Amino acid sequence: MESEIILPFTKIAISKIFLGDDILIIVKGGDKPHIGTTVLAVPRSSLTGDGTVSTTSSVLNVTGHKDEVICRILAEKATKKYGVTAVCIGGFHIDDINAEQIKEVVEAIQNFDI
């Protein structure tokens, strides 16, 4: 299933595929969709001992890419929501993106209901 986040300057497509109980998330967007990072998030009990679900994440980045922020947010949200292992792969790129636009992208991803 693919969903889109529409921003005034771009759109971000997010697909999720269930692999058994686990989930694969694919992110693409901006002017040059690509594979810039892969994040693996695994559920675990919170170290606070309060019974909540937390995550342990591992990241593989292509040198020089900053897509980790987007993929980490989505993978960790999926792990906490579904209680399963999640992998998020993809990339988002806009030439000459400014700091305000980066903030808008991150906020949109944080608010996205995976």
mmCIF file with all atom_site columns, C-alpha atoms in Angstrom:
data_model
loop_
_atom_site.group_PDB
_atom_site.id
_atom_site.type_symbol
_atom_site.label_atom_id
_atom_site.label_alt_id
_atom_site.label_comp_id
_atom_site.label_asym_id
_atom_site.label_entity_id
_atom_site.label_seq_id
_atom_site.pdbx_PDB_ins_code
_atom_site.Cartn_x
_atom_site.Cartn_y
_atom_site.Cartn_z
_atom_site.occupancy
_atom_site.B_iso_or_equiv
_atom_site.pdbx_formal_charge
_atom_site.auth_seq_id
_atom_site.auth_comp_id
_atom_site.auth_asym_id
_atom_site.auth_atom_id
_atom_site.pdbx_PDB_model_num
ATOM 1   C CA . MET A 1 1   ? 0.000  0.000   0.000  1.00 0.00 ? 1   MET A CA 1
ATOM 2   C CA . GLU A 1 2   ? 1.434  3.394   -0.998 1.00 0.00 ? 2   GLU A CA 1
ATOM 3   C CA . SER A 1 3   ? 0.642  6.684   0.694  1.00 0.00 ? 3   SER A CA 1
ATOM 4   C CA . GLU A 1 4   ? 1.798  10.171  -0.207 1.00 0.00 ? 4   GLU A CA 1
ATOM 5   C CA . ILE A 1 5   ? 2.779  13.158  1.846  1.00 0.00 ? 5   ILE A CA 1
ATOM 6   C CA . ILE A 1 6   ? 2.211  16.307  -0.175 1.00 0.00 ? 6   ILE A CA 1
ATOM 7   C CA . LEU A 1 7   ? 4.260  19.368  0.741  1.00 0.00 ? 7   LEU A CA 1
ATOM 8   C CA . PRO A 1 8   ? 4.203  22.722  -1.088 1.00 0.00 ? 8   PRO A CA 1
ATOM 9   C CA . PHE A 1 9   ? 7.585  21.997  -2.692 1.00 0.00 ? 9   PHE A CA 1
ATOM 10  C CA . THR A 1 10  ? 7.553  18.191  -3.125 1.00 0.00 ? 10  THR A CA 1
ATOM 11  C CA . LYS A 1 11  ? 5.879  14.917  -2.372 1.00 0.00 ? 11  LYS A CA 1
ATOM 12  C CA . ILE A 1 12  ? 7.081  11.838  -0.510 1.00 0.00 ? 12  ILE A CA 1
ATOM 13  C CA . ALA A 1 13  ? 5.754  8.365   -1.340 1.00 0.00 ? 13  ALA A CA 1
ATOM 14  C CA . ILE A 1 14  ? 5.761  5.778   1.433  1.00 0.00 ? 14  ILE A CA 1
ATOM 15  C CA . SER A 1 15  ? 4.959  2.119   0.753  1.00 0.00 ? 15  SER A CA 1
ATOM 16  C CA . LYS A 1 16  ? 4.590  -0.597  3.338  1.00 0.00 ? 16  LYS A CA 1
ATOM 17  C CA . ILE A 1 17  ? 4.600  -4.301  2.721  1.00 0.00 ? 17  ILE A CA 1
ATOM 18  C CA . PHE A 1 18  ? 3.994  -6.907  5.397  1.00 0.00 ? 18  PHE A CA 1
ATOM 19  C CA . LEU A 1 19  ? 6.389  -9.835  5.201  1.00 0.00 ? 19  LEU A CA 1
ATOM 20  C CA . GLY A 1 20  ? 4.723  -12.326 7.512  1.00 0.00 ? 20  GLY A CA 1
ATOM 21  C CA . ASP A 1 21  ? 4.507  -10.391 10.762 1.00 0.00 ? 21  ASP A CA 1
ATOM 22  C CA . ASP A 1 22  ? 7.321  -8.014  9.849  1.00 0.00 ? 22  ASP A CA 1
ATOM 23  C CA . ILE A 1 23  ? 7.136  -4.853  7.756  1.00 0.00 ? 23  ILE A CA 1
ATOM 24  C CA . LEU A 1 24  ? 9.163  -3.369  4.909  1.00 0.00 ? 24  LEU A CA 1
ATOM 25  C CA . ILE A 1 25  ? 8.829  0.370   4.304  1.00 0.00 ? 25  ILE A CA 1
ATOM 26  C CA . ILE A 1 26  ? 10.021 2.029   1.106  1.00 0.00 ? 26  ILE A CA 1
ATOM 27  C CA . VAL A 1 27  ? 10.458 5.805   0.954  1.00 0.00 ? 27  VAL A CA 1
ATOM 28  C CA . LYS A 1 28  ? 10.982 7.777   -2.230 1.00 0.00 ? 28  LYS A CA 1
ATOM 29  C CA . GLY A 1 29  ? 10.660 11.422  -2.954 1.00 0.00 ? 29  GLY A CA 1
ATOM 30  C CA . GLY A 1 30  ? 12.026 14.711  -4.056 1.00 0.00 ? 30  GLY A CA 1
ATOM 31  C CA . ASP A 1 31  ? 13.769 15.262  -7.360 1.00 0.00 ? 31  ASP A CA 1
ATOM 32  C CA . LYS A 1 32  ? 15.962 12.162  -7.205 1.00 0.00 ? 32  LYS A CA 1
ATOM 33  C CA . PRO A 1 33  ? 14.499 9.139   -5.388 1.00 0.00 ? 33  PRO A CA 1
ATOM 34  C CA . HIS A 1 34  ? 17.264 6.681   -4.550 1.00 0.00 ? 34  HIS A CA 1
ATOM 35  C CA . ILE A 1 35  ? 18.574 4.228   -1.993 1.00 0.00 ? 35  ILE A CA 1
ATOM 36  C CA . GLY A 1 36  ? 20.437 6.351   0.528  1.00 0.00 ? 36  GLY A CA 1
ATOM 37  C CA . THR A 1 37  ? 19.900 4.423   3.733  1.00 0.00 ? 37  THR A CA 1
ATOM 38  C CA . THR A 1 38  ? 18.496 1.287   5.277  1.00 0.00 ? 38  THR A CA 1
ATOM 39  C CA . VAL A 1 39  ? 17.290 1.160   8.874  1.00 0.00 ? 39  VAL A CA 1
ATOM 40  C CA . LEU A 1 40  ? 16.470 -2.081  10.708 1.00 0.00 ? 40  LEU A CA 1
ATOM 41  C CA . ALA A 1 41  ? 14.397 -1.560  13.861 1.00 0.00 ? 41  ALA A CA 1
ATOM 42  C CA . VAL A 1 42  ? 13.739 -4.399  16.295 1.00 0.00 ? 42  VAL A CA 1
ATOM 43  C CA . PRO A 1 43  ? 11.195 -4.186  19.125 1.00 0.00 ? 43  PRO A CA 1
ATOM 44  C CA . ARG A 1 44  ? 12.283 -4.694  22.709 1.00 0.00 ? 44  ARG A CA 1
ATOM 45  C CA . SER A 1 45  ? 11.008 -3.943  26.176 1.00 0.00 ? 45  SER A CA 1
ATOM 46  C CA . SER A 1 46  ? 11.834 -0.437  27.301 1.00 0.00 ? 46  SER A CA 1
ATOM 47  C CA . LEU A 1 47  ? 14.859 -0.177  29.556 1.00 0.00 ? 47  LEU A CA 1
ATOM 48  C CA . THR A 1 48  ? 12.707 1.839   31.970 1.00 0.00 ? 48  THR A CA 1
ATOM 49  C CA . GLY A 1 49  ? 10.935 -1.379  32.945 1.00 0.00 ? 49  GLY A CA 1
ATOM 50  C CA . ASP A 1 50  ? 7.512  0.241   32.539 1.00 0.00 ? 50  ASP A CA 1
ATOM 51  C CA . GLY A 1 51  ? 6.323  -2.377  30.024 1.00 0.00 ? 51  GLY A CA 1
ATOM 52  C CA . THR A 1 52  ? 6.371  -0.119  26.971 1.00 0.00 ? 52  THR A CA 1
ATOM 53  C CA . VAL A 1 53  ? 7.858  -1.118  23.634 1.00 0.00 ? 53  VAL A CA 1
ATOM 54  C CA . SER A 1 54  ? 11.084 0.525   22.556 1.00 0.00 ? 54  SER A CA 1
ATOM 55  C CA . THR A 1 55  ? 13.436 -0.191  19.667 1.00 0.00 ? 55  THR A CA 1
ATOM 56  C CA . THR A 1 56  ? 16.982 -1.019  18.846 1.00 0.00 ? 56  THR A CA 1
ATOM 57  C CA . SER A 1 57  ? 17.961 0.267   15.411 1.00 0.00 ? 57  SER A CA 1
ATOM 58  C CA . SER A 1 58  ? 20.826 -0.456  13.051 1.00 0.00 ? 58  SER A CA 1
ATOM 59  C CA . VAL A 1 59  ? 21.646 1.821   10.130 1.00 0.00 ? 59  VAL A CA 1
ATOM 60  C CA . LEU A 1 60  ? 23.431 1.405   6.801  1.00 0.00 ? 60  LEU A CA 1
ATOM 61  C CA . ASN A 1 61  ? 24.052 4.691   4.989  1.00 0.00 ? 61  ASN A CA 1
ATOM 62  C CA . VAL A 1 62  ? 25.408 5.302   1.538  1.00 0.00 ? 62  VAL A CA 1
ATOM 63  C CA . THR A 1 63  ? 28.362 7.626   2.049  1.00 0.00 ? 63  THR A CA 1
ATOM 64  C CA . GLY A 1 64  ? 27.279 11.253  2.244  1.00 0.00 ? 64  GLY A CA 1
ATOM 65  C CA . HIS A 1 65  ? 23.551 10.564  2.471  1.00 0.00 ? 65  HIS A CA 1
ATOM 66  C CA . LYS A 1 66  ? 21.310 12.014  5.189  1.00 0.00 ? 66  LYS A CA 1
ATOM 67  C CA . ASP A 1 67  ? 18.236 9.835   4.590  1.00 0.00 ? 67  ASP A CA 1
ATOM 68  C CA . GLU A 1 68  ? 18.713 8.130   7.949  1.00 0.00 ? 68  GLU A CA 1
ATOM 69  C CA . VAL A 1 69  ? 16.521 10.683  9.714  1.00 0.00 ? 69  VAL A CA 1
ATOM 70  C CA . ILE A 1 70  ? 13.489 9.861   7.577  1.00 0.00 ? 70  ILE A CA 1
ATOM 71  C CA . CYS A 1 71  ? 13.983 6.104   7.542  1.00 0.00 ? 71  CYS A CA 1
ATOM 72  C CA . ARG A 1 72  ? 14.795 5.849   11.262 1.00 0.00 ? 72  ARG A CA 1
ATOM 73  C CA . ILE A 1 73  ? 11.624 7.701   12.226 1.00 0.00 ? 73  ILE A CA 1
ATOM 74  C CA . LEU A 1 74  ? 9.451  5.459   10.043 1.00 0.00 ? 74  LEU A CA 1
ATOM 75  C CA . ALA A 1 75  ? 11.103 2.170   11.022 1.00 0.00 ? 75  ALA A CA 1
ATOM 76  C CA . GLU A 1 76  ? 10.967 2.941   14.742 1.00 0.00 ? 76  GLU A CA 1
ATOM 77  C CA . LYS A 1 77  ? 7.345  4.135   14.531 1.00 0.00 ? 77  LYS A CA 1
ATOM 78  C CA . ALA A 1 78  ? 6.358  0.914   12.739 1.00 0.00 ? 78  ALA A CA 1
ATOM 79  C CA . THR A 1 79  ? 8.182  -1.237  15.282 1.00 0.00 ? 79  THR A CA 1
ATOM 80  C CA . LYS A 1 80  ? 6.443  0.474   18.182 1.00 0.00 ? 80  LYS A CA 1
ATOM 81  C CA . LYS A 1 81  ? 3.017  0.484   16.498 1.00 0.00 ? 81  LYS A CA 1
ATOM 82  C CA . TYR A 1 82  ? 2.999  -3.124  15.311 1.00 0.00 ? 82  TYR A CA 1
ATOM 83  C CA . GLY A 1 83  ? 5.490  -4.726  17.720 1.00 0.00 ? 83  GLY A CA 1
ATOM 84  C CA . VAL A 1 84  ? 7.410  -6.327  14.845 1.00 0.00 ? 84  VAL A CA 1
ATOM 85  C CA . THR A 1 85  ? 10.771 -6.034  13.114 1.00 0.00 ? 85  THR A CA 1
ATOM 86  C CA . ALA A 1 86  ? 10.736 -3.213  10.566 1.00 0.00 ? 86  ALA A CA 1
ATOM 87  C CA . VAL A 1 87  ? 13.083 -2.264  7.749  1.00 0.00 ? 87  VAL A CA 1
ATOM 88  C CA . CYS A 1 88  ? 12.896 1.109   6.035  1.00 0.00 ? 88  CYS A CA 1
ATOM 89  C CA . ILE A 1 89  ? 14.853 1.689   2.858  1.00 0.00 ? 89  ILE A CA 1
ATOM 90  C CA . GLY A 1 90  ? 14.959 4.600   0.469  1.00 0.00 ? 90  GLY A CA 1
ATOM 91  C CA . GLY A 1 91  ? 15.962 8.122   -0.153 1.00 0.00 ? 91  GLY A CA 1
ATOM 92  C CA . PHE A 1 92  ? 14.745 11.663  -0.595 1.00 0.00 ? 92  PHE A CA 1
ATOM 93  C CA . HIS A 1 93  ? 16.658 14.392  -2.395 1.00 0.00 ? 93  HIS A CA 1
ATOM 94  C CA . ILE A 1 94  ? 15.958 17.949  -3.486 1.00 0.00 ? 94  ILE A CA 1
ATOM 95  C CA . ASP A 1 95  ? 18.709 20.095  -4.959 1.00 0.00 ? 95  ASP A CA 1
ATOM 96  C CA . ASP A 1 96  ? 19.349 23.219  -2.875 1.00 0.00 ? 96  ASP A CA 1
ATOM 97  C CA . ILE A 1 97  ? 16.838 22.308  -0.158 1.00 0.00 ? 97  ILE A CA 1
ATOM 98  C CA . ASN A 1 98  ? 16.843 24.888  2.631  1.00 0.00 ? 98  ASN A CA 1
ATOM 99  C CA . ALA A 1 99  ? 16.703 24.441  6.397  1.00 0.00 ? 99  ALA A CA 1
ATOM 100 C CA . GLU A 1 100 ? 12.993 25.321  6.631  1.00 0.00 ? 100 GLU A CA 1
ATOM 101 C CA . GLN A 1 101 ? 12.109 22.753  3.969  1.00 0.00 ? 101 GLN A CA 1
ATOM 102 C CA . ILE A 1 102 ? 14.148 20.084  5.765  1.00 0.00 ? 102 ILE A CA 1
ATOM 103 C CA . LYS A 1 103 ? 12.235 20.897  8.936  1.00 0.00 ? 103 LYS A CA 1
ATOM 104 C CA . GLU A 1 104 ? 8.919  20.544  7.059  1.00 0.00 ? 104 GLU A CA 1
ATOM 105 C CA . VAL A 1 105 ? 9.944  17.143  5.695  1.00 0.00 ? 105 VAL A CA 1
ATOM 106 C CA . VAL A 1 106 ? 10.978 15.837  9.126  1.00 0.00 ? 106 VAL A CA 1
ATOM 107 C CA . GLU A 1 107 ? 7.777  17.142  10.761 1.00 0.00 ? 107 GLU A CA 1
ATOM 108 C CA . ALA A 1 108 ? 5.652  15.550  8.038  1.00 0.00 ? 108 ALA A CA 1
ATOM 109 C CA . ILE A 1 109 ? 7.401  12.201  8.562  1.00 0.00 ? 109 ILE A CA 1
ATOM 110 C CA . GLN A 1 110 ? 7.007  12.491  12.351 1.00 0.00 ? 110 GLN A CA 1
ATOM 111 C CA . ASN A 1 111 ? 3.270  13.122  11.905 1.00 0.00 ? 111 ASN A CA 1
ATOM 112 C CA . PHE A 1 112 ? 2.768  10.344  9.341  1.00 0.00 ? 112 PHE A CA 1
ATOM 113 C CA . ASP A 1 113 ? 0.676  7.432   10.599 1.00 0.00 ? 113 ASP A CA 1
ATOM 114 C CA . ILE A 1 114 ? 2.573  4.382   9.447  1.00 0.00 ? 114 ILE A CA 1
#
